[in-house]
Coordinates of C-alpha atoms and ligand atoms in Angstrom, one line a residue:
X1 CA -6.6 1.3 5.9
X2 CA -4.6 -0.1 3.2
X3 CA -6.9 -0.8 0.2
X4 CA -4.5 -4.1 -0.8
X5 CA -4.0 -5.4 2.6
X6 CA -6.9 -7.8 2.8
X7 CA -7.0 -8.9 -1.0
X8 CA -6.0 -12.3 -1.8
X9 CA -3.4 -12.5 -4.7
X10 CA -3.5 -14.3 -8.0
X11 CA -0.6 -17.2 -8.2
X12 CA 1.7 -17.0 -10.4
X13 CA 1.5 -18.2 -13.7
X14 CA 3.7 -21.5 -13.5
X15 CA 1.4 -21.5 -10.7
X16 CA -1.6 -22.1 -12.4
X17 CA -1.3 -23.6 -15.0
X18 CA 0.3 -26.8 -12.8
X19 CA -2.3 -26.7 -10.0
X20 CA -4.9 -26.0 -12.0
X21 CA -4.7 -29.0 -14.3
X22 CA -4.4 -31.0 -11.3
X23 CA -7.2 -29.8 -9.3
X24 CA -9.2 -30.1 -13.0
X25 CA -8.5 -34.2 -13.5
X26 CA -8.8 -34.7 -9.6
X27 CA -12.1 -33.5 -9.8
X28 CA -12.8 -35.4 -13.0
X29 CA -11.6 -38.9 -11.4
X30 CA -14.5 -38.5 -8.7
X31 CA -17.1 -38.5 -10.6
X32 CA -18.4 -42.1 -10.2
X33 CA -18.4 -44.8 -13.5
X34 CA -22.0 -45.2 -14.3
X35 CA -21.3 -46.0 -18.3
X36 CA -18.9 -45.3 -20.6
X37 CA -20.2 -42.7 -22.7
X38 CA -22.1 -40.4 -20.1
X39 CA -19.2 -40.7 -17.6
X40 CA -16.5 -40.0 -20.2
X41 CA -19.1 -36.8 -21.1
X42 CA -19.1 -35.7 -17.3
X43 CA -15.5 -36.2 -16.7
X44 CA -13.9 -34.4 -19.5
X45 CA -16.6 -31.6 -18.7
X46 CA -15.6 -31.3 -15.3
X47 CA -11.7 -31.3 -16.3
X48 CA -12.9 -28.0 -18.3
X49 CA -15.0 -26.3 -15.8
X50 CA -12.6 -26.6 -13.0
X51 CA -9.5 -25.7 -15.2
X52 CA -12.0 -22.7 -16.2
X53 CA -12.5 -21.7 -13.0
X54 CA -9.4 -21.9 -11.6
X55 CA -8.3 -19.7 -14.3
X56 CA -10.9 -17.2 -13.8
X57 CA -10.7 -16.9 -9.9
X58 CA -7.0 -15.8 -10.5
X59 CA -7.9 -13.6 -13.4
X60 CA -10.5 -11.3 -11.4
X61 CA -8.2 -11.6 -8.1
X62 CA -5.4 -9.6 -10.8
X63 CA -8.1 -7.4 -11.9
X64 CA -8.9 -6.3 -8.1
X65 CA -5.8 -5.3 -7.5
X66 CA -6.0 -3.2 -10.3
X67 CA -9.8 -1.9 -9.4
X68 CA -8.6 -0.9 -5.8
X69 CA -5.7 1.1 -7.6
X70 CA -8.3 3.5 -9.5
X71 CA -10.9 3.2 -6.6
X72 CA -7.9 4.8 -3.8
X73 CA -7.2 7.7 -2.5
X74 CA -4.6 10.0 -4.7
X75 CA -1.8 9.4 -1.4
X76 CA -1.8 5.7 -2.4
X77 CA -1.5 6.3 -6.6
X78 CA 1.4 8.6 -6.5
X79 CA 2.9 6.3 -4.4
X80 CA 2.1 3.4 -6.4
X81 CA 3.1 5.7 -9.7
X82 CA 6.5 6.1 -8.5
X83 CA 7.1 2.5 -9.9
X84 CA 4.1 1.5 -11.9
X85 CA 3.0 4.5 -14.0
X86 CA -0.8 4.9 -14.7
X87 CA -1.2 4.3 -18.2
X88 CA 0.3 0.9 -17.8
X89 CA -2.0 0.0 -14.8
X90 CA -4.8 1.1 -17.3
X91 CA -3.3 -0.9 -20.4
X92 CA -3.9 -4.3 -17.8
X93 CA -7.1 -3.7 -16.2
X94 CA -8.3 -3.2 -19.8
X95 CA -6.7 -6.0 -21.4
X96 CA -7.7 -8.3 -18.1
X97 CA -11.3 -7.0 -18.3
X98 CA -11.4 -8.3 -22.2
X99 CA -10.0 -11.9 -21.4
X100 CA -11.7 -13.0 -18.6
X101 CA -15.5 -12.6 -21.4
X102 CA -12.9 -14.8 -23.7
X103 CA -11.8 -16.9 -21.5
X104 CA -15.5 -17.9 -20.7
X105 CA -16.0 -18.5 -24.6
X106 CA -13.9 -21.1 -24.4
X107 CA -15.0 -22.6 -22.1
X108 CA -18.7 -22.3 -23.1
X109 CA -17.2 -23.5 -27.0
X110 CA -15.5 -26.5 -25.9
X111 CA -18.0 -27.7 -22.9
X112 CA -21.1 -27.4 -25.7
X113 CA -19.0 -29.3 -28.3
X114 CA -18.0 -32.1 -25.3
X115 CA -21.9 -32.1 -24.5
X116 CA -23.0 -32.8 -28.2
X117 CA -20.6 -35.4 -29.0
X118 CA -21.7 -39.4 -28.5
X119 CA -17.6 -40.4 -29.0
X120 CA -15.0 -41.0 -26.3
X121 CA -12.2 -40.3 -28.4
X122 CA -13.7 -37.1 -29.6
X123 CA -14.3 -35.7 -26.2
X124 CA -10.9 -36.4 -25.3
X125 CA -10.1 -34.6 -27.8
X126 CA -11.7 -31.3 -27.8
X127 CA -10.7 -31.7 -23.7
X128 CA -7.1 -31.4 -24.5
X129 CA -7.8 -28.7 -27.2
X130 CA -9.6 -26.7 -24.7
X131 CA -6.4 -27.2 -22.4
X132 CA -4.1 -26.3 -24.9
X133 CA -6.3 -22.7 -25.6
X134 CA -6.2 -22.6 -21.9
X135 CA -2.6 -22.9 -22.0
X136 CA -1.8 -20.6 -24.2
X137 CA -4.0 -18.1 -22.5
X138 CA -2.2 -18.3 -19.0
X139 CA 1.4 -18.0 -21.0
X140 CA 0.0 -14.9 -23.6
X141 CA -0.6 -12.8 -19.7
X142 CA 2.9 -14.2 -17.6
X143 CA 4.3 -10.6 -18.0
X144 CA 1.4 -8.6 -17.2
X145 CA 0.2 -10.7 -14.2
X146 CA 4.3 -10.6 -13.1
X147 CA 3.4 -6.8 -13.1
X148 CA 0.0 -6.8 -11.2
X149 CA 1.7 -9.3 -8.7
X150 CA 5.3 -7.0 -8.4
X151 CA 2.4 -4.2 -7.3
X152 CA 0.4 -6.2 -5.4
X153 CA 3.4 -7.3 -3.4
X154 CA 4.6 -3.7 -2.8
X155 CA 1.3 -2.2 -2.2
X156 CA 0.6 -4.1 0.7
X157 CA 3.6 -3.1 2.6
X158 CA 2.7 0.6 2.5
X159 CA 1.1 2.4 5.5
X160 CA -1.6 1.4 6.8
X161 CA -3.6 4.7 6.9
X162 CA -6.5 6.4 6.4
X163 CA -6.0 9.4 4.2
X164 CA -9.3 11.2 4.9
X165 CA -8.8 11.8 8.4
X166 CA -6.2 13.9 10.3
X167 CA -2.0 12.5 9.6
X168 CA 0.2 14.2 11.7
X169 CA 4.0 13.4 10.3
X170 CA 6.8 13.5 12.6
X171 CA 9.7 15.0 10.7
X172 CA 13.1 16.2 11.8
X173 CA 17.0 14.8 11.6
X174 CA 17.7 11.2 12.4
X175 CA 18.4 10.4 16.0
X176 CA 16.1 12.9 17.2
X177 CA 13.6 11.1 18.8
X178 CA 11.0 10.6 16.1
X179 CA 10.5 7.3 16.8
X180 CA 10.4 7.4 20.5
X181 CA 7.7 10.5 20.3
X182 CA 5.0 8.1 17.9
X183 CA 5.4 5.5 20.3
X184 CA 4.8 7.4 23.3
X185 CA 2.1 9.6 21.2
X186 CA 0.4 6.4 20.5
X187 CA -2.7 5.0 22.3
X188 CA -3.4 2.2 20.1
X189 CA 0.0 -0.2 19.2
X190 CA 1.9 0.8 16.1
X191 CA 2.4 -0.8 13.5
X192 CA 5.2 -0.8 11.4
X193 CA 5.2 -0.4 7.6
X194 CA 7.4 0.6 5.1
X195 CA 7.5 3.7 2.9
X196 CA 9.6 4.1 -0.5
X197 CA 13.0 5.1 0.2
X198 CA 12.7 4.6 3.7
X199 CA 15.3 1.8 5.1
X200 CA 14.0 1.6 8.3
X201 CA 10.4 0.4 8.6
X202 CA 8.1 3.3 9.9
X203 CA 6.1 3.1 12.3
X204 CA 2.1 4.5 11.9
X205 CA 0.7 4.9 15.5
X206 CA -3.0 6.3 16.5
X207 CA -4.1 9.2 18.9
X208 CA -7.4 9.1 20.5
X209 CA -9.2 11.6 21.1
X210 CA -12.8 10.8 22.6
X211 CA -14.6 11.5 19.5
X212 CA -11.8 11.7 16.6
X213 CA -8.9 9.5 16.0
X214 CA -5.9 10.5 14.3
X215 CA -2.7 8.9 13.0
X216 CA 0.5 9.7 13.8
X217 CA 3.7 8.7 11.5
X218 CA 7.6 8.5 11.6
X219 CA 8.8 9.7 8.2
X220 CA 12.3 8.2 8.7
X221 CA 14.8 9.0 5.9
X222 CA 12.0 11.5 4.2
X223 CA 11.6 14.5 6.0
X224 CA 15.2 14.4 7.6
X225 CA 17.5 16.0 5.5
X226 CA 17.6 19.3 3.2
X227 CA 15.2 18.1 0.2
X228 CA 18.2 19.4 -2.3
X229 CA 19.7 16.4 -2.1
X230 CA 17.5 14.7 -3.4
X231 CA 16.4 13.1 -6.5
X232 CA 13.4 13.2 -8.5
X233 CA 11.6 10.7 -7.5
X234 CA 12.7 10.7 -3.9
X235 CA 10.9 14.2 -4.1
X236 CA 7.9 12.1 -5.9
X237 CA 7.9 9.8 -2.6
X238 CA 8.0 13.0 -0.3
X239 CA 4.9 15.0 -2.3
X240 CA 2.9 12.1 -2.1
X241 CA 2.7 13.2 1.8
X242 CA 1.4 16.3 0.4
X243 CA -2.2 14.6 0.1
X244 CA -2.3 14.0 3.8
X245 CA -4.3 16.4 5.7
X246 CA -2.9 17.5 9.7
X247 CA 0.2 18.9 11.3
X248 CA 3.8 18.3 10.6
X249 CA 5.7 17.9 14.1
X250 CA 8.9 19.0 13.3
X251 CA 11.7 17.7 16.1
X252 CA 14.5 19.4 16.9
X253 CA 17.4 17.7 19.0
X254 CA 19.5 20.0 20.8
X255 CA 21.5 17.9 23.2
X256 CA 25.2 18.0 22.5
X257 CA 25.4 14.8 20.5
X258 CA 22.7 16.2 17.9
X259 CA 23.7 14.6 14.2
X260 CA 23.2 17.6 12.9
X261 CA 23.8 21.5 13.9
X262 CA 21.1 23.8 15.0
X263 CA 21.5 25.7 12.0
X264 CA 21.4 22.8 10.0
X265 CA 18.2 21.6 11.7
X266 CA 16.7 24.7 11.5
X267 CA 17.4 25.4 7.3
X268 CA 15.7 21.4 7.2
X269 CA 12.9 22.9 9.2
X270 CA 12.7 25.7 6.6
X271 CA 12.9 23.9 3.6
X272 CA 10.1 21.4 4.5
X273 CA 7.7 24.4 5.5
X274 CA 8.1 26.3 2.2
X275 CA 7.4 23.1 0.6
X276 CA 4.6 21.8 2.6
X277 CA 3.3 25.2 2.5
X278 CA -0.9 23.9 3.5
X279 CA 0.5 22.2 6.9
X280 CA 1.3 23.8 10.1
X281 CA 4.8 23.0 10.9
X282 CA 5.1 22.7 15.1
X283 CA 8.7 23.7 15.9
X284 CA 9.6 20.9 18.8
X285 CA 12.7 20.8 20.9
X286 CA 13.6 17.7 22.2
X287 CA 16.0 16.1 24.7
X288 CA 15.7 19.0 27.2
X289 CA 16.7 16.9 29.9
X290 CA 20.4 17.2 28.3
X291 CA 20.6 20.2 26.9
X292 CA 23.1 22.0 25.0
X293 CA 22.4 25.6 26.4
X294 CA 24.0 27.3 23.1
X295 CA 21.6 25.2 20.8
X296 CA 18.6 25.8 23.3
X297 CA 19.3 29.4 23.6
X298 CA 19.7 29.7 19.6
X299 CA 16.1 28.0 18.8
X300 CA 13.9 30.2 21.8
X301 CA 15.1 32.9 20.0
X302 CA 13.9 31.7 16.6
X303 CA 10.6 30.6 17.2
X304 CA 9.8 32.0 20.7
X305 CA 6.7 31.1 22.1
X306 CA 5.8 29.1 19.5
X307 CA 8.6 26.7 20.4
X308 CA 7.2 23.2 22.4
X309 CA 9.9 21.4 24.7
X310 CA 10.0 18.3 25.5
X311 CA 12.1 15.3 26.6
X312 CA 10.5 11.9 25.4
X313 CA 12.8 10.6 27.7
X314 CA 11.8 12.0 30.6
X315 CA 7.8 12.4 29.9
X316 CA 8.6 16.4 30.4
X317 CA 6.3 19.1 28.3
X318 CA 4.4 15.7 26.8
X319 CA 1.1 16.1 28.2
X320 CA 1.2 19.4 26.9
X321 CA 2.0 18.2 23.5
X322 CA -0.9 16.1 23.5
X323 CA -3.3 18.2 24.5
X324 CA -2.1 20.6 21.9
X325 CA -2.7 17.4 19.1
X326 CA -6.3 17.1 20.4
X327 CA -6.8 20.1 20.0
X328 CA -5.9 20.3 16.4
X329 CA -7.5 17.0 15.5
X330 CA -10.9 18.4 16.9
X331 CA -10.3 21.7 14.8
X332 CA -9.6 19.8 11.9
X333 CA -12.8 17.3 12.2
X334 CA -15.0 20.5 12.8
X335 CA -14.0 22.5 9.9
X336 CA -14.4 19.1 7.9
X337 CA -18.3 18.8 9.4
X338 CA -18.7 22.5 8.6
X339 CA -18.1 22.1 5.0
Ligands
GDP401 N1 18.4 12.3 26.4 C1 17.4 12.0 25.6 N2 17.5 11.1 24.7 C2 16.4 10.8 23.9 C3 15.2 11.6 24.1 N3 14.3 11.1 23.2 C4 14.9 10.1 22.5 N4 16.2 10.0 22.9 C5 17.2 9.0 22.4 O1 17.6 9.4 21.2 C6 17.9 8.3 20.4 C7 17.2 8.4 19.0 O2 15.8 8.2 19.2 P1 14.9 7.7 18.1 O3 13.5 7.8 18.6 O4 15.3 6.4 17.6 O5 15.2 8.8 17.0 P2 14.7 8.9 15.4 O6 15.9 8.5 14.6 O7 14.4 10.3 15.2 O8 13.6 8.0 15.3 C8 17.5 7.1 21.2 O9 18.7 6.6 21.8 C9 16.6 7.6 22.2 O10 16.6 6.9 23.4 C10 15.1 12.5 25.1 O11 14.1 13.2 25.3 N5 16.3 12.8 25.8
MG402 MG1 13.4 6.3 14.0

């Protein structure tokens, strides 16, 4: 699952600050007059506590965010890393950690010097001085919370996935069926998601098997074209798949209005199994219900046996497909027990 996608954010700062003082004197105006002194003593306390509070919720909602980043699977940092590097994520957590024991001094300063005094005026006074520190507080962290919130934001978009169990990634050019395959692959309803560098949303899709489940993903615009032209952190995106553990279905499209030429598809194919050198790469033809024979003809001689056909369109050569899948996700949960 995606660590972020059931944490509830921080606001934002503006955010705050304005409800926060609102929710604080709201509070304040229902405690009931009973005389001037203790009331005054129990309003301008409460117009601390809640502000306090309010504060503090937000603070340690930031500080989750951060905690699930160091607490996640290595898939999720690199992916995270592409845009917010570590030792930044590590300079906030810390600095967070530190403010919210100083944020409570405050409080606990102002609330004991409200509690000792016997003067209106005076409690008024160290109210709005407690505000003011409060203040100040909430604008000395605006950039750093912008940053938890940027991450927060894009973390929760990624895949939903669990990176300890078995990922099978469907690769191969655009418009050869990757999509189609996961949802007809699928038991359980994708979802979609979206990946870095990916335009398209991808969709993350489930096989059962009576025991094991496994995911199956659409990698479009990652593992679709020769990884030389790509940049260096466009590679980063693509290695963070590295962490994933199952089978790379590698799709092939040999009907006549291919985007790309078999030899083309099959240097792609190459390139991606040299690189992703601990996964299995399963050489799939698809379309073979509109064949080009000289493209059909060129890949059975490449891989041979250990090419699988199919035609999503059609349902042909899927069941076998399957089967093959449960088969590897059983092999992979065994050798996992056997460890
Ligand atoms: N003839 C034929 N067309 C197919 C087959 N599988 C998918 N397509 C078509 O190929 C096009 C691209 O499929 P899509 O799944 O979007 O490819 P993706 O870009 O790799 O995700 C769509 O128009 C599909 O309907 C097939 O087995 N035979
Ligand atoms: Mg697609």
């Amino acid at each position: 699952m995606n660590p972020w996608e059931r944490l509830k954010p921080p606001l934002k700062i503006e955010d705050i600050e304005e409800i926060g003082f609102q929710k604080a004197s709201r509070e304040a105006n229902k405690i009931p007059y009973k005389s001037k002194v203790e009331t005054a003593r129990k309003r301008e306390m409460t117009r601390v506590r809640v502000l306090y509070r309010f504060i503090n919720t937000n603070l340690l909602r930031a500080l989750k965010i951060l905690d699930v980043y160091f607490e996640t699977h290595q898939f999720y940092r690199d992916l995270i890393n592409l845009y917010y590097p570590e030792n930044e994520i590590k300079r906030i957590h810390k600095r967070f950690l530190k403010l919210v024991s100083a944020l409570e001094d405050i409080k606990n300063e102002y609330l004991e010097k409200i509690n000792s005094s016997n003067s209106p005026d005076e409690m008024r006074k160290y109210r709005r001085v407690a505000q003011g520190k409060f203040a100040t507080f909430l604008h000395r962290i605006k950039e750093d919370m912008e940053f938890v919130l940027k991450l927060y934001r894009y973390a929760r978009r990624l895949p939903s996935i669990d990176p300890e169990g078995v990922t099978f990634l469907v690769a191969g050019p655009p418009n050869t069926g990757k999509s189609t395959l996961v949802n007809i692959l699928s038991t359980a309803k994708t979802k979609t998601a979206s990946y870095p560098f990916t335009t398209k949303d991808i969709f993350v899709g489930h096989i059962e098997h009576r025991y094991f489940k496994a995911q199956i993903i659409d990698t479009p615009g990652l593992l679709d074209r020769s990884l030389s032209e790509r940049n260096e952190i466009e590679l980063k995106a693509i290695y963070a798949l590295k962490n994933l553990r199952g089978d790379i279905l590698y799709l092939f499209d040999i009907s006549p209005e291919a985007y790309y030429p078999i030899s083309n598809q099959i240097n792609i194919y190459r390139e991606i199994s040299k690189e992703f050198e601990n996964r299995e790469l399963i050489p799939i033809a698809n379309k073979i219900d509109s064949p080009d024979e000289g493209k059909y003809k060129e890949l059975k001689e490449v891989f041979g046996e250990r090419l699988i056909e199919i035609s999503c369109l059609k349902g042909i050569g899927i069941n076998k497909l399957r089967e093959l899948l449960l088969n590897r996700i059983e092999k992979f949960y065994l050798e996992k027990l056997s460890r």
